[in-house]
Every structure is written in structure tokens, then in C-alpha cells.
mmCIF file of C-alpha atoms and ligand atoms in Angstrom:
data_model
loop_
_atom_site.group_PDB
_atom_site.id
_atom_site.type_symbol
_atom_site.label_atom_id
_atom_site.label_comp_id
_atom_site.label_asym_id
_atom_site.label_seq_id
_atom_site.Cartn_x
_atom_site.Cartn_y
_atom_site.Cartn_z
ATOM 1 C CA UNK F 1 114.583 120.428 129.187
ATOM 2 C CA UNK F 2 111.884 119.795 126.432
ATOM 3 C CA UNK F 3 108.503 118.542 126.957
ATOM 4 C CA UNK F 4 106.315 116.689 124.412
ATOM 5 C CA UNK F 5 102.514 115.694 124.540
ATOM 6 C CA UNK F 6 101.639 112.431 122.940
ATOM 7 C CA UNK F 7 97.978 112.131 121.774
ATOM 8 C CA UNK F 8 96.211 109.050 121.491
ATOM 9 C CA UNK F 9 92.389 108.329 121.325
ATOM 10 C CA UNK F 10 91.127 104.900 119.165
ATOM 11 C CA UNK F 11 92.642 102.023 118.896
ATOM 12 C CA UNK F 12 94.775 102.457 115.719
ATOM 13 C CA UNK F 13 96.356 105.212 117.359
ATOM 14 C CA UNK F 14 97.905 102.832 120.417
ATOM 15 C CA UNK F 15 99.729 100.809 118.508
ATOM 16 C CA UNK F 16 101.270 103.783 116.575
ATOM 17 C CA UNK F 17 102.259 105.645 120.031
ATOM 18 C CA UNK F 18 103.700 102.383 122.044
ATOM 19 C CA UNK F 19 107.174 102.759 120.240
ATOM 20 C CA UNK F 20 107.307 106.193 120.503
ATOM 21 C CA UNK F 21 106.689 106.367 124.346
ATOM 22 C CA UNK F 22 109.375 103.451 124.723
ATOM 23 C CA UNK F 23 111.832 105.361 123.065
ATOM 24 C CA UNK F 24 111.301 108.655 125.223
ATOM 25 C CA UNK F 25 111.563 105.991 128.194
ATOM 26 C CA UNK F 26 114.897 104.607 126.909
ATOM 27 C CA UNK F 27 116.315 108.005 126.634
ATOM 28 C CA UNK F 28 115.131 108.943 129.885
ATOM 29 C CA UNK F 29 116.625 106.051 131.247
ATOM 30 C CA UNK F 30 120.227 107.386 129.506
ATOM 31 C CA UNK F 31 119.655 110.345 131.198
ATOM 32 C CA UNK F 32 118.696 112.966 128.490
ATOM 33 C CA UNK F 33 116.497 115.518 130.323
ATOM 34 C CA UNK F 34 113.120 114.881 128.288
ATOM 35 C CA UNK F 35 109.617 114.787 129.545
ATOM 36 C CA UNK F 36 106.432 113.513 128.064
ATOM 37 C CA UNK F 37 102.693 113.393 128.845
ATOM 38 C CA UNK F 38 100.478 110.994 127.556
ATOM 39 C CA UNK F 39 96.950 112.170 126.874
ATOM 40 C CA UNK F 40 94.271 109.941 126.124
ATOM 41 C CA UNK F 41 90.963 111.918 124.467
ATOM 42 C CA UNK F 42 88.761 109.001 125.543
ATOM 43 C CA UNK F 43 87.457 108.790 121.878
ATOM 44 C CA UNK F 44 87.695 104.774 122.141
ATOM 45 C CA UNK F 45 86.792 104.253 125.839
ATOM 46 C CA UNK F 46 85.973 100.358 126.410
ATOM 47 C CA UNK F 47 88.508 97.801 127.414
ATOM 48 C CA UNK F 48 88.070 95.905 124.268
ATOM 49 C CA UNK F 49 88.964 98.867 121.916
ATOM 50 C CA UNK F 50 91.096 100.875 124.436
ATOM 51 C CA UNK F 51 92.164 99.554 127.658
ATOM 52 C CA UNK F 52 93.244 96.166 126.715
ATOM 53 C CA UNK F 53 95.665 97.661 124.296
ATOM 54 C CA UNK F 54 97.513 99.510 127.237
ATOM 55 C CA UNK F 55 98.450 96.560 128.974
ATOM 56 C CA UNK F 56 99.447 94.280 126.240
ATOM 57 C CA UNK F 57 101.536 96.879 124.427
ATOM 58 C CA UNK F 58 103.160 98.514 127.978
ATOM 59 C CA UNK F 59 101.867 102.166 127.395
ATOM 60 C CA UNK F 60 101.790 103.695 130.822
ATOM 61 C CA UNK F 61 98.633 105.063 132.311
ATOM 62 C CA UNK F 62 97.699 108.560 130.435
ATOM 63 C CA UNK F 63 98.599 111.572 132.453
ATOM 64 C CA UNK F 64 95.262 113.225 131.422
ATOM 65 C CA UNK F 65 92.000 111.395 130.123
ATOM 66 C CA UNK F 66 89.500 113.890 128.325
ATOM 67 C CA UNK F 67 86.317 112.068 128.192
ATOM 68 C CA UNK F 68 85.787 112.897 124.636
ATOM 69 C CA UNK F 69 84.050 109.787 123.465
ATOM 70 C CA UNK F 70 80.490 109.469 122.021
ATOM 71 C CA UNK F 71 78.274 111.604 120.233
ATOM 72 C CA UNK F 72 78.437 112.963 116.007
ATOM 73 C CA UNK F 73 81.613 113.704 114.402
ATOM 74 C CA UNK F 74 81.418 117.485 115.185
ATOM 75 C CA UNK F 75 80.337 117.004 118.978
ATOM 76 C CA UNK F 76 83.583 114.423 119.486
ATOM 77 C CA UNK F 77 85.759 117.075 117.859
ATOM 78 C CA UNK F 78 84.559 119.990 119.602
ATOM 79 C CA UNK F 79 84.563 117.906 123.309
ATOM 80 C CA UNK F 80 88.060 116.706 122.440
ATOM 81 C CA UNK F 81 89.309 120.528 121.281
ATOM 82 C CA UNK F 82 87.621 122.132 124.559
ATOM 83 C CA UNK F 83 89.157 119.421 126.881
ATOM 84 C CA UNK F 84 92.689 119.847 125.123
ATOM 85 C CA UNK F 85 92.848 123.212 124.686
ATOM 86 C CA UNK F 86 92.486 123.235 128.680
ATOM 87 C CA UNK F 87 95.160 120.669 129.229
ATOM 88 C CA UNK F 88 97.383 122.419 127.164
ATOM 89 C CA UNK F 89 96.790 125.852 128.673
ATOM 90 C CA UNK F 90 97.749 123.713 132.243
ATOM 91 C CA UNK F 91 100.724 121.555 130.748
ATOM 92 C CA UNK F 92 102.055 123.704 127.883
ATOM 93 C CA UNK F 93 104.489 121.451 125.905
ATOM 94 C CA UNK F 94 107.134 122.462 123.601
ATOM 95 C CA UNK F 95 105.449 120.252 120.859
ATOM 96 C CA UNK F 96 102.566 117.897 120.618
ATOM 97 C CA UNK F 97 102.749 114.563 118.782
ATOM 98 C CA UNK F 98 99.325 113.111 117.135
ATOM 99 C CA UNK F 99 99.579 110.502 115.181
ATOM 100 C CA UNK F 100 97.342 108.594 112.095
ATOM 101 C CA UNK F 101 93.787 109.891 110.713
ATOM 102 C CA UNK F 102 91.232 109.691 113.651
ATOM 103 C CA UNK F 103 88.884 112.449 114.861
ATOM 104 C CA UNK F 104 91.896 112.856 118.105
ATOM 105 C CA UNK F 105 94.429 113.880 115.618
ATOM 106 C CA UNK F 106 92.535 116.492 113.803
ATOM 107 C CA UNK F 107 90.828 117.874 117.044
ATOM 108 C CA UNK F 108 94.391 118.169 119.311
ATOM 109 C CA UNK F 109 96.015 119.579 116.454
ATOM 110 C CA UNK F 110 94.028 122.583 115.664
ATOM 111 C CA UNK F 111 93.785 123.029 119.633
ATOM 112 C CA UNK F 112 97.435 122.986 119.679
ATOM 113 C CA UNK F 113 98.487 125.388 116.805
ATOM 114 C CA UNK F 114 95.991 127.924 117.851
ATOM 115 C CA UNK F 115 97.940 128.131 120.994
ATOM 116 C CA UNK F 116 100.994 128.388 119.066
ATOM 117 C CA UNK F 117 102.184 125.181 120.090
ATOM 118 C CA UNK F 118 104.121 122.977 117.452
ATOM 119 C CA UNK F 119 102.688 119.886 115.827
ATOM 120 C CA UNK F 120 104.060 116.718 114.955
ATOM 121 C CA UNK F 121 102.052 114.355 112.779
ATOM 122 C CA UNK F 122 103.281 110.481 112.666
ATOM 123 C CA UNK F 123 101.679 109.273 109.359
ATOM 124 C CA UNK F 124 101.523 112.502 107.608
ATOM 125 C CA UNK F 125 101.297 112.789 103.990
ATOM 126 C CA UNK F 126 99.297 110.009 103.000
ATOM 127 C CA UNK F 127 96.050 110.213 100.780
ATOM 128 C CA UNK F 128 93.445 108.555 99.880
ATOM 129 C CA UNK F 129 91.356 111.479 97.601
ATOM 130 C CA UNK F 130 88.083 110.058 98.855
ATOM 131 C CA UNK F 131 86.479 113.040 100.800
ATOM 132 C CA UNK F 132 83.655 110.732 101.785
ATOM 133 C CA UNK F 133 85.942 109.213 104.381
ATOM 134 C CA UNK F 134 85.978 111.438 107.869
ATOM 135 C CA UNK F 135 89.705 110.218 108.086
ATOM 136 C CA UNK F 136 90.845 111.839 104.541
ATOM 137 C CA UNK F 137 89.524 115.026 105.722
ATOM 138 C CA UNK F 138 91.431 114.737 109.222
ATOM 139 C CA UNK F 139 94.609 113.824 107.175
ATOM 140 C CA UNK F 140 94.228 116.732 105.385
ATOM 141 C CA UNK F 141 93.191 119.609 108.033
ATOM 142 C CA UNK F 142 95.809 117.636 110.089
ATOM 143 C CA UNK F 143 98.624 118.102 107.589
ATOM 144 C CA UNK F 144 97.866 121.586 106.713
ATOM 145 C CA UNK F 145 99.073 122.604 110.120
ATOM 146 C CA UNK F 146 101.483 120.682 111.039
ATOM 147 C CA UNK F 147 105.039 121.838 111.562
ATOM 148 C CA UNK F 148 106.879 118.160 111.734
ATOM 149 C CA UNK F 149 105.830 115.429 109.119
ATOM 150 C CA UNK F 150 106.990 111.601 110.053
ATOM 151 C CA UNK F 151 106.242 109.732 106.765
ATOM 152 C CA UNK F 152 105.930 106.232 106.054
ATOM 153 C CA UNK F 153 106.361 106.057 102.345
ATOM 154 C CA UNK F 154 107.752 107.897 99.710
ATOM 155 C CA UNK F 155 104.370 108.468 98.110
ATOM 156 C CA UNK F 156 103.386 110.352 101.279
ATOM 157 C CA UNK F 157 106.828 112.070 101.086
ATOM 158 C CA UNK F 158 105.491 113.068 97.220
ATOM 159 C CA UNK F 159 102.118 114.088 98.356
ATOM 160 C CA UNK F 160 103.348 117.005 100.599
ATOM 161 C CA UNK F 161 106.179 118.052 98.236
ATOM 162 C CA UNK F 162 103.214 118.257 95.672
ATOM 163 C CA UNK F 163 101.291 120.301 98.672
ATOM 164 C CA UNK F 164 104.099 122.603 98.752
ATOM 165 C CA UNK F 165 105.537 121.417 102.268
ATOM 166 C CA UNK F 166 109.145 122.286 102.416
ATOM 167 C CA UNK F 167 111.686 119.651 102.606
ATOM 168 C CA UNK F 168 113.047 120.143 105.830
ATOM 169 C CA UNK F 169 109.778 119.336 107.553
ATOM 170 C CA UNK F 170 109.356 116.138 105.987
ATOM 171 C CA UNK F 171 111.345 113.190 107.798
ATOM 172 C CA UNK F 172 111.288 109.951 106.026
ATOM 173 C CA UNK F 173 111.181 107.481 108.896
ATOM 174 C CA UNK F 174 109.040 104.573 108.601
ATOM 175 C CA UNK F 175 106.007 103.041 110.464
ATOM 176 C CA UNK F 176 105.777 102.575 114.149
ATOM 177 C CA UNK F 177 102.977 100.144 113.551
ATOM 178 C CA UNK F 178 105.273 97.800 112.445
ATOM 179 C CA UNK F 179 107.819 98.820 115.137
ATOM 180 C CA UNK F 180 104.851 97.049 117.322
ATOM 181 C CA UNK F 181 104.278 94.281 115.303
ATOM 182 C CA UNK F 182 107.642 93.562 115.152
ATOM 183 C CA UNK F 183 108.354 94.116 118.824
ATOM 184 C CA UNK F 184 105.463 92.141 119.868
ATOM 185 C CA UNK F 185 105.405 88.938 117.349
ATOM 186 C CA UNK F 186 107.262 86.973 119.870
ATOM 187 C CA UNK F 187 104.425 87.404 122.266
ATOM 188 C CA UNK F 188 101.384 86.629 119.744
ATOM 189 C CA UNK F 189 99.107 84.261 121.274
ATOM 190 C CA UNK F 190 95.964 82.220 120.330
ATOM 191 C CA UNK F 191 92.747 83.784 121.571
ATOM 192 C CA UNK F 192 90.854 81.905 123.883
ATOM 193 C CA UNK F 193 87.366 80.575 123.526
ATOM 194 C CA UNK F 194 85.650 77.274 122.381
ATOM 195 C CA UNK F 195 85.687 79.016 118.497
ATOM 196 C CA UNK F 196 89.460 79.202 118.178
ATOM 197 C CA UNK F 197 90.010 75.774 119.756
ATOM 198 C CA UNK F 198 90.071 73.709 116.651
ATOM 199 C CA UNK F 199 91.948 76.006 114.391
ATOM 200 C CA UNK F 200 94.271 74.963 112.043
ATOM 201 C CA UNK F 201 97.164 77.120 111.255
ATOM 202 C CA UNK F 202 96.902 78.000 107.149
ATOM 203 C CA UNK F 203 93.435 76.925 106.889
ATOM 204 C CA UNK F 204 90.889 79.767 107.777
ATOM 205 C CA UNK F 205 90.295 83.625 106.889
ATOM 206 C CA UNK F 206 90.099 86.636 109.266
ATOM 207 C CA UNK F 207 88.048 89.256 108.346
ATOM 208 C CA UNK F 208 87.221 92.841 109.541
ATOM 209 C CA UNK F 209 84.896 95.638 108.518
ATOM 210 C CA UNK F 210 83.786 98.783 110.213
ATOM 211 C CA UNK F 211 84.037 101.393 107.301
ATOM 212 C CA UNK F 212 80.657 103.085 106.972
ATOM 213 C CA UNK F 213 80.305 102.350 103.383
ATOM 214 C CA UNK F 214 80.602 98.596 104.026
ATOM 215 C CA UNK F 215 78.853 98.398 107.177
ATOM 216 C CA UNK F 216 75.840 101.250 107.968
ATOM 217 C CA UNK F 217 73.561 99.531 104.986
ATOM 218 C CA UNK F 218 72.512 96.212 106.394
ATOM 219 C CA UNK F 219 71.862 94.894 102.462
ATOM 220 C CA UNK F 220 75.308 95.510 101.152
ATOM 221 C CA UNK F 221 76.773 94.265 104.565
ATOM 222 C CA UNK F 222 74.862 91.058 103.918
ATOM 223 C CA UNK F 223 76.129 90.940 100.363
ATOM 224 C CA UNK F 224 79.400 91.069 101.252
ATOM 225 C CA UNK F 225 79.801 88.374 103.693
ATOM 226 C CA UNK F 226 77.569 86.412 101.379
ATOM 227 C CA UNK F 227 80.074 86.695 98.534
ATOM 228 C CA UNK F 228 82.958 85.977 101.307
ATOM 229 C CA UNK F 229 81.151 82.780 102.661
ATOM 230 C CA UNK F 230 80.948 81.576 99.160
ATOM 231 C CA UNK F 231 84.349 82.548 97.945
ATOM 232 C CA UNK F 232 86.179 80.661 100.958
ATOM 233 C CA UNK F 233 85.497 77.341 100.314
ATOM 234 C CA UNK F 234 83.658 76.310 103.606
ATOM 235 C CA UNK F 235 87.050 77.418 105.371
ATOM 236 C CA UNK F 236 86.552 78.744 108.758
ATOM 237 C CA UNK F 237 86.139 82.467 108.794
ATOM 238 C CA UNK F 238 87.012 84.357 112.149
ATOM 239 C CA UNK F 239 85.310 87.979 112.291
ATOM 240 C CA UNK F 240 86.277 90.058 115.355
ATOM 241 C CA UNK F 241 83.320 92.377 115.076
ATOM 242 C CA UNK F 242 83.922 96.451 115.557
ATOM 243 C CA UNK F 243 81.154 97.969 117.789
ATOM 244 C CA UNK F 244 80.352 100.349 114.787
ATOM 245 C CA UNK F 245 79.566 97.033 112.723
ATOM 246 C CA UNK F 246 77.671 95.044 115.650
ATOM 247 C CA UNK F 247 74.107 96.243 115.675
ATOM 248 C CA UNK F 248 73.400 95.963 112.093
ATOM 249 C CA UNK F 249 75.295 92.660 111.522
ATOM 250 C CA UNK F 250 73.029 91.701 114.884
ATOM 251 C CA UNK F 251 69.958 92.467 112.739
ATOM 252 C CA UNK F 252 70.693 90.703 109.883
ATOM 253 C CA UNK F 253 70.566 87.864 112.018
ATOM 254 C CA UNK F 254 73.522 85.735 109.348
ATOM 255 C CA UNK F 255 74.396 82.317 110.361
ATOM 256 C CA UNK F 256 76.916 79.964 108.710
ATOM 257 C CA UNK F 257 78.466 76.949 110.668
ATOM 258 C CA UNK F 258 82.177 78.114 109.513
ATOM 259 C CA UNK F 259 81.514 81.779 110.221
ATOM 260 C CA UNK F 260 82.585 82.584 113.741
ATOM 261 C CA UNK F 261 81.852 86.237 114.878
ATOM 262 C CA UNK F 262 83.540 87.292 118.186
ATOM 263 C CA UNK F 263 84.128 90.512 120.273
ATOM 264 C CA UNK F 264 87.058 93.048 119.024
ATOM 265 C CA UNK F 265 90.450 91.208 120.042
ATOM 266 C CA UNK F 266 93.234 92.010 121.905
ATOM 267 C CA UNK F 267 96.452 92.865 119.928
ATOM 268 C CA UNK F 268 98.258 89.965 120.749
ATOM 269 C CA UNK F 269 95.763 87.677 119.677
ATOM 270 C CA UNK F 270 94.145 89.316 116.376
ATOM 271 C CA UNK F 271 97.644 89.245 115.341
ATOM 272 C CA UNK F 272 98.233 85.539 116.032
ATOM 273 C CA UNK F 273 95.183 84.798 113.983
ATOM 274 C CA UNK F 274 96.183 87.135 111.080
ATOM 275 C CA UNK F 275 99.783 85.891 111.136
ATOM 276 C CA UNK F 276 98.568 81.977 111.048
ATOM 277 C CA UNK F 277 95.675 82.993 108.280
ATOM 278 C CA UNK F 278 95.283 81.630 104.907
ATOM 279 C CA UNK F 279 94.203 85.171 103.995
ATOM 280 C CA UNK F 280 92.543 88.251 105.296
ATOM 281 C CA UNK F 281 89.353 90.503 104.092
ATOM 282 C CA UNK F 282 89.543 93.834 105.809
ATOM 283 C CA UNK F 283 88.646 97.228 104.985
ATOM 284 C CA UNK F 284 91.001 98.498 107.680
ATOM 285 C CA UNK F 285 94.126 100.619 106.830
ATOM 286 C CA UNK F 286 96.574 99.461 109.752
ATOM 287 C CA UNK F 287 95.755 95.713 108.978
ATOM 288 C CA UNK F 288 96.895 95.828 105.231
ATOM 289 C CA UNK F 289 100.499 97.243 106.779
ATOM 290 C CA UNK F 290 100.648 94.208 109.023
ATOM 291 C CA UNK F 291 99.376 91.894 106.757
ATOM 292 C CA UNK F 292 102.040 92.504 104.205
ATOM 293 C CA UNK F 293 105.090 92.593 106.717
ATOM 294 C CA UNK F 294 103.666 89.071 107.901
ATOM 295 C CA UNK F 295 103.133 87.945 104.329
ATOM 296 C CA UNK F 296 99.714 86.832 104.563
ATOM 297 C CA UNK F 297 97.469 87.666 101.664
ATOM 298 C CA UNK F 298 95.009 90.515 102.149
ATOM 299 C CA UNK F 299 92.138 91.760 100.137
ATOM 300 C CA UNK F 300 90.568 95.278 100.793
ATOM 301 C CA UNK F 301 87.018 95.941 100.433
ATOM 302 C CA UNK F 302 87.595 99.680 99.494
ATOM 303 C CA UNK F 303 87.855 101.521 96.275
ATOM 304 C CA UNK F 304 91.145 103.377 97.394
ATOM 305 C CA UNK F 305 93.583 103.128 99.707
ATOM 306 C CA UNK F 306 96.110 105.711 101.149
ATOM 307 C CA UNK F 307 98.478 103.138 101.577
ATOM 308 C CA UNK F 308 99.581 102.049 98.237
ATOM 309 C CA UNK F 309 102.722 100.776 99.311
ATOM 310 C CA UNK F 310 100.955 97.651 100.640
ATOM 311 C CA UNK F 311 99.560 96.900 97.112
ATOM 312 C CA UNK F 312 103.086 97.791 95.196
ATOM 313 C CA UNK F 313 105.291 96.135 97.421
ATOM 314 C CA UNK F 314 103.077 94.302 100.042
ATOM 315 C CA UNK F 315 100.609 91.941 99.652
ATOM 316 C CA UNK F 316 97.087 93.697 99.997
ATOM 317 C CA UNK F 317 94.901 94.103 96.828
ATOM 318 C CA UNK F 318 92.222 96.650 96.431
ATOM 319 C CA UNK F 319 88.874 94.663 95.394
ATOM 320 C CA UNK F 320 86.294 97.622 96.095
ATOM 321 C CA UNK F 321 83.083 97.684 97.807
ATOM 322 C CA UNK F 322 81.027 95.696 95.231
ATOM 323 C CA UNK F 323 80.515 92.097 96.376
ATOM 324 C CA UNK F 324 80.774 90.702 92.677
ATOM 325 C CA UNK F 325 84.199 91.668 92.252
ATOM 326 C CA UNK F 326 85.695 89.485 95.327
ATOM 327 C CA UNK F 327 85.595 85.745 93.858
ATOM 328 C CA UNK F 328 88.816 85.746 91.452
ATOM 329 C CA UNK F 329 90.743 87.481 94.809
ATOM 330 C CA UNK F 330 89.718 84.695 96.829
ATOM 331 C CA UNK F 331 90.278 81.909 94.357
ATOM 332 C CA UNK F 332 93.858 83.520 93.945
ATOM 333 C CA UNK F 333 94.424 82.977 97.548
ATOM 334 C CA UNK F 334 92.543 79.504 97.708
ATOM 335 C CA UNK F 335 95.230 78.303 95.052
ATOM 336 C CA UNK F 336 98.015 79.431 96.895
ATOM 337 C CA UNK F 337 98.769 81.646 93.913
ATOM 338 C CA UNK F 338 99.474 85.296 96.146
ATOM 339 C CA UNK F 339 102.197 87.427 95.678
ATOM 340 C CA UNK F 340 104.596 87.866 98.113
ATOM 341 C CA UNK F 341 105.770 90.906 100.281
ATOM 342 C CA UNK F 342 109.015 92.634 98.934
ATOM 343 C CA UNK F 343 109.938 94.782 101.985
ATOM 344 C CA UNK F 344 108.887 98.075 102.264
ATOM 345 C CA UNK F 345 111.444 100.720 102.831
ATOM 346 C CA UNK F 346 112.462 101.788 106.451
ATOM 347 C CA UNK F 347 109.526 99.242 108.140
ATOM 348 C CA UNK F 348 112.431 97.819 110.104
ATOM 349 C CA UNK F 349 110.949 98.003 113.759
ATOM 350 C CA UNK F 350 113.178 101.229 114.151
ATOM 351 C CA UNK F 351 111.115 103.910 113.504
ATOM 352 C CA UNK F 352 110.242 105.493 116.799
ATOM 353 C CA UNK F 353 113.888 105.679 117.509
ATOM 354 C CA UNK F 354 114.307 107.805 114.561
ATOM 355 C CA UNK F 355 111.432 110.320 115.354
ATOM 356 C CA UNK F 356 112.633 111.003 118.933
ATOM 357 C CA UNK F 357 116.233 111.351 117.938
ATOM 358 C CA UNK F 358 115.184 113.950 115.760
ATOM 359 C CA UNK F 359 112.538 115.414 118.207
ATOM 360 C CA UNK F 360 115.327 115.836 120.892
ATOM 361 C CA UNK F 361 117.776 117.137 118.482
ATOM 362 C CA UNK F 362 115.229 119.841 117.428
ATOM 363 C CA UNK F 363 113.570 120.891 120.629
ATOM 364 C CA UNK F 364 117.037 120.768 122.640
HETATM 365 N N1 UDP K 1 93.002 95.314 115.743
HETATM 366 C C1 UDP K 1 92.871 94.305 117.315
HETATM 367 N N2 UDP K 1 92.070 93.558 117.249
HETATM 368 C C2 UDP K 1 90.917 93.576 116.417
HETATM 369 C C3 UDP K 1 91.011 94.406 115.047
HETATM 370 C C4 UDP K 1 92.295 94.784 114.937
HETATM 371 O O1 UDP K 1 94.048 94.487 117.743
HETATM 372 O O2 UDP K 1 90.037 92.730 116.566
HETATM 373 C C5 UDP K 1 94.277 95.949 115.249
HETATM 374 C C6 UDP K 1 94.853 95.652 114.260
HETATM 375 O O3 UDP K 1 96.181 94.803 114.376
HETATM 376 C C7 UDP K 1 95.578 97.051 113.784
HETATM 377 C C8 UDP K 1 94.381 97.960 114.366
HETATM 378 O O4 UDP K 1 93.667 97.303 115.244
HETATM 379 O O5 UDP K 1 96.869 97.312 114.556
HETATM 380 C C9 UDP K 1 93.652 98.418 113.419
HETATM 381 O O6 UDP K 1 92.528 99.303 113.676
HETATM 382 P P1 UDP K 1 91.532 99.574 112.874
HETATM 383 O O7 UDP K 1 91.144 98.476 111.869
HETATM 384 O O8 UDP K 1 90.287 99.764 113.979
HETATM 385 O O9 UDP K 1 91.805 100.837 112.319
HETATM 386 P P2 UDP K 1 92.390 101.353 110.848
HETATM 387 O O10 UDP K 1 93.544 100.959 110.769
HETATM 388 O O11 UDP K 1 91.267 101.029 109.857
HETATM 389 O O12 UDP K 1 92.301 102.768 110.592
#
């Protein structure tokens, strides 16, 4: 019998692990002798950034919660490593599955590999080349010790080949975040609350911002929001505010009648808003994948991306972090002249099944 430990720690992880867990559960129901343990590192611990996703995405209660939230990058990495090493010594699996690019991904892959346990990285191989982002460091370190790379794009495959990774370790399977999106689309629902009551589909914008480059300096955050307000012609803008962004935004006290701030939304509510939006303005990575598949115009407030396929084949455009560059992009969205989603290979809702089939075969 094979035993797999699945790690999740922060918001963008939960959408990526849900379909993998469901695929394992399906195998178990079909009589395959396989076991998994779900470990929550506790990196994101509040209800809005974690608990709600377990309910909405049918993720079972974790078998262990490491309580590794809070503190600096190093404190968090260290706390998760110490707790995860203990977890692995008590419940040694055949393989640890990490997803994405958060601190937990890095910490848990190192702890596993040092105990000579194999590591699979779901969403391996993507690169922005921007070492000022902690996520890029997490990707590079994780991929340097990964045994099985489950990749989302040909670009990721090429990056891995260039780094000398041998072909048999690269499994081009698609995107588990899109599995979740396709699975949950029939359940999307309008968020509750007064600000959402009169929203007209196709006639509002959604924005999210949480990258340090955009939100840590109050004045640049203000300049960007001013540029967004100017370019969106008075249409309602819904802005679920990430905890990282909340304090500076509050200090700025920006108010505009059409700018509607709210707490982070549940997955079903957030993607209801995105699906029906005129456009999305974001610095998130995952959101650019979801907007692409839902064919919703998306502008990314970053100078680079590790998901170039969302630009080449999706609906994403890279605007950068200079507010002055935003105007022509918003004009295009306002005029309805945006590019259409072309389809991205293997983003078909069946990725998790492919991953689990490969793992069960490999660790039989
Ligand atoms: N998301 C959500 N509620 C929100 C904002 C985002 O459920 O209020 C979801 C979104 O649909 C996507 C994921 O969170 O699935 C993206 O997470 P985030 O932007 O935190 O991380 P990134 O993708 O930038 O790493």
C-alpha cells in the first residue's frame, strides 16, 4: 500500500489540493489500496483565508495542523519545517505532495527531502525570473530537490529541461486550479451584503492586490487605486481586501462612491464576481488563470509573470506596477475590444486524475 502526504498552507493552495484529494478518494472508493494524510501547515489560519475554503471545496478536515502561521519569512519557514519534520517522523509517507509557491511549499519539501522522502511538486517549473518575490525563491528551491514535477504548461517543461531536469521526472498534466474552477462553476453564487445587491453582470470591475511591490508603500498603493478609479469610468469596483493590504488601505482612507471594499470572499462568491465582471485588475497569479478560462479581461499589475501562457493564450495582459501605464488597457476593456481565450492545453478539468494515476502507478 502507498501512503501520500499532501501539504496545504495558504489560500491559493486549497484550490490546488481539493481535486487531488477527490481523485485519491475516488481511487479508494474503486478499491485501490492507497492512503493519504492531509497536513495543514497553518500558514493562513483565519476563516476567510482558510476555513471557508475547506467547507466550500469539500476538503476533509486535515489529519494534522502544524500551527505555523505568523512571523517573518524565516520564522514561518523554520516553524513549519520543525513541525513538519516531526509529523513525517511519526507518519512516514512514500511521498510528500506540495503545491504552488508559498512558504509551506518550500519548508515542507526541504523537511521531506532531508528525511529521504520523495517530493512531488504540483505546478513545478514555472518561473518569473523575479527574485524580489518570495514566491520565486520558493519555486526555485523546491524545484531543485523535487522528484516528480507536475506541470501546467510547455513553458514550465522548457524551464525544467533548461535546468537539466531529466525527461522522466516531468509530467505535463495541466492545472489543478482549473479542475476546481470547472467543478465549482455551477455552484458560484452572488456574495451576500448590501454592496452587491444591485450589481449588474458585465458592468463592474473586480480588483485584488496583495503583492508587497504594490501594497507595502502607501503612496504607490494610493496612486494605483487613483489610476484605477480614473480609468473605469465610474463603474462599480469590488475590492476584496487581502489581510496584507488592509492596514495601509485603512491608513489611506480612500473613499469613492463606486469603490466597494470588502473582506476576502469565499471561493464561490469571488468567482461569481469574476465570471460576471467587465474586467479584473489584479496582482494575483491564480486569478489570471481563472479569468483566462472564464474569458474575462484581466490586467496584471506586475512587471513579470510566471504564467506567460495566460498572456499568449489567455485573457491576461501584463501592465506593470506603474499606474501611468494602466489607462490604455482599461480603455480597451471599456470599449469591449479585449482578446479572447484561445484554450490552454490540458486545462480541461482532468488534471488531478492524471496526477493521481501517475503517482499510484509509480508507488505501487
Ligand atoms: N480568491 C478567493 N477570494 C478572494 C480572492 C481570491 O477565493 O477574495 C481565490 C481566487 O479565486 C484564486 C485564489 O484565491 O483561486 C488566488 O489566491 P491569491 O491571489 O491569494 O494567490 P496567488 O494566486 O497570487 O498566489
